[in-house]
Coordinates of C-alpha atoms in Angstrom, one line a residue:
K1 CA -0.1 0.0 0.0
N2 CA 3.0 2.2 0.4
S3 CA 4.3 1.5 -3.0
A4 CA 4.1 4.5 -5.6
G5 CA 2.5 1.7 -7.8
Y6 CA -0.2 0.3 -5.5
V7 CA -3.6 0.8 -7.1
K8 CA -7.0 0.1 -4.8
D9 CA -9.4 -2.1 -6.2
Q10 CA -12.4 0.0 -6.5
T11 CA -14.7 -3.0 -7.7
L12 CA -17.1 -4.8 -5.9
D13 CA -18.3 -8.3 -7.6
E14 CA -18.5 -11.9 -6.5
N15 CA -15.0 -12.5 -8.0
S16 CA -13.2 -9.7 -5.9
A17 CA -15.2 -11.1 -2.8
V18 CA -14.0 -14.5 -3.4
N19 CA -10.3 -13.8 -4.5
N20 CA -9.5 -10.7 -2.2
T21 CA -8.7 -11.9 1.5
K22 CA -9.9 -8.7 2.9
M23 CA -13.0 -6.5 2.1
S24 CA -13.8 -3.1 3.6
L25 CA -16.8 -3.3 6.1
A26 CA -18.6 -1.1 3.7
D27 CA -18.2 -3.7 0.8
V28 CA -19.3 -6.3 3.2
W29 CA -22.8 -4.4 3.8
K30 CA -23.1 -3.9 0.0
L31 CA -22.4 -7.5 -0.8
I32 CA -25.2 -8.3 2.0
E33 CA -27.7 -6.0 0.6
K34 CA -27.2 -7.1 -2.9
H35 CA -27.8 -11.0 -2.1
Y36 CA -30.0 -10.9 0.6
P37 CA -32.3 -7.9 0.4
D38 CA -34.5 -9.2 2.9
V39 CA -31.8 -8.7 5.7
D40 CA -31.7 -5.3 7.3
V41 CA -28.3 -4.8 7.9
D42 CA -28.7 -1.4 9.9
G43 CA -31.5 -2.6 12.2
D44 CA -30.4 -6.2 12.5
I45 CA -26.9 -7.0 11.8
K46 CA -25.4 -3.9 12.9
E47 CA -27.4 -3.7 16.1
K48 CA -26.5 -7.3 16.8
M49 CA -23.0 -6.7 16.5
R50 CA -23.1 -3.6 18.5
E51 CA -24.7 -5.8 21.4
L52 CA -21.8 -8.3 20.8
V53 CA -19.2 -5.8 21.4
V54 CA -21.1 -4.0 24.1
N55 CA -21.4 -7.1 26.0
F56 CA -17.8 -8.2 25.9
L57 CA -16.9 -4.8 27.2
N58 CA -19.1 -5.2 29.9
A59 CA -17.8 -8.7 31.0
T60 CA -14.1 -7.6 30.6
R61 CA -14.3 -4.1 32.0
S62 CA -12.5 -4.8 35.1
T63 CA -9.8 -6.8 33.2
I64 CA -9.2 -3.8 31.1
E65 CA -9.3 -1.2 34.0
L66 CA -6.6 -3.7 35.6
G67 CA -4.6 -3.3 32.7
Y68 CA -4.4 0.3 32.7
V69 CA -3.9 0.3 36.5
E70 CA -0.9 -2.0 36.0
H71 CA 0.9 0.2 33.1
V72 CA 0.2 3.6 34.6
G73 CA 1.1 2.5 38.3
V74 CA -2.1 3.7 40.1
K75 CA -4.3 2.3 42.7
D76 CA -7.3 3.1 41.6
A77 CA -8.0 4.1 38.0
S78 CA -11.3 5.4 38.1
K79 CA -9.9 8.4 40.9
H80 CA -6.8 8.9 38.7
N81 CA -8.2 9.5 35.3
K82 CA -11.6 8.7 33.8
K83 CA -10.5 9.1 30.0
F84 CA -8.2 5.9 29.6
Y85 CA -8.7 3.7 26.6
Q86 CA -7.3 0.7 24.9
I87 CA -8.1 0.1 21.4
L88 CA -9.4 -3.2 20.5
G89 CA -10.2 -4.9 17.2
F90 CA -13.2 -7.3 16.7
D91 CA -13.3 -10.4 14.5
I92 CA -17.0 -11.4 14.0
M93 CA -18.3 -14.1 12.1
F94 CA -21.9 -14.7 10.9
D95 CA -23.8 -17.7 10.5
E96 CA -26.2 -18.4 7.6
D97 CA -29.0 -16.6 9.8
F98 CA -26.6 -13.8 9.8
K99 CA -26.1 -14.1 13.8
P100 CA -22.8 -12.4 14.6
W101 CA -20.1 -14.9 16.4
L102 CA -17.3 -13.4 18.2
F103 CA -14.5 -15.0 16.8
E104 CA -11.3 -13.0 18.3
V105 CA -10.4 -9.7 20.0
N106 CA -7.3 -8.2 19.1
A107 CA -5.7 -5.7 21.4

């Protein structure tokens, strides 16, 4: 991507979806809308993904805060700084009913 000769693939069709190892999330939504017009991407799939991520964050909040406390070296993260954050990457897979499943979380 940093090469002067790099050209981004702007096409979206079945061949590009099968042959490329990565697609943008916007292209995934377009592909689902094209092939599954009855699926409500915004109201159903995205909402289920949001719920999955929120549930993960709620379940792991103390672990994330503990990592912050250990990194910064304070005894109580909530009193020290309420603006700490950690960047997380969520790998989510869908089953045949477009139910999202949490596959992996990268920190």
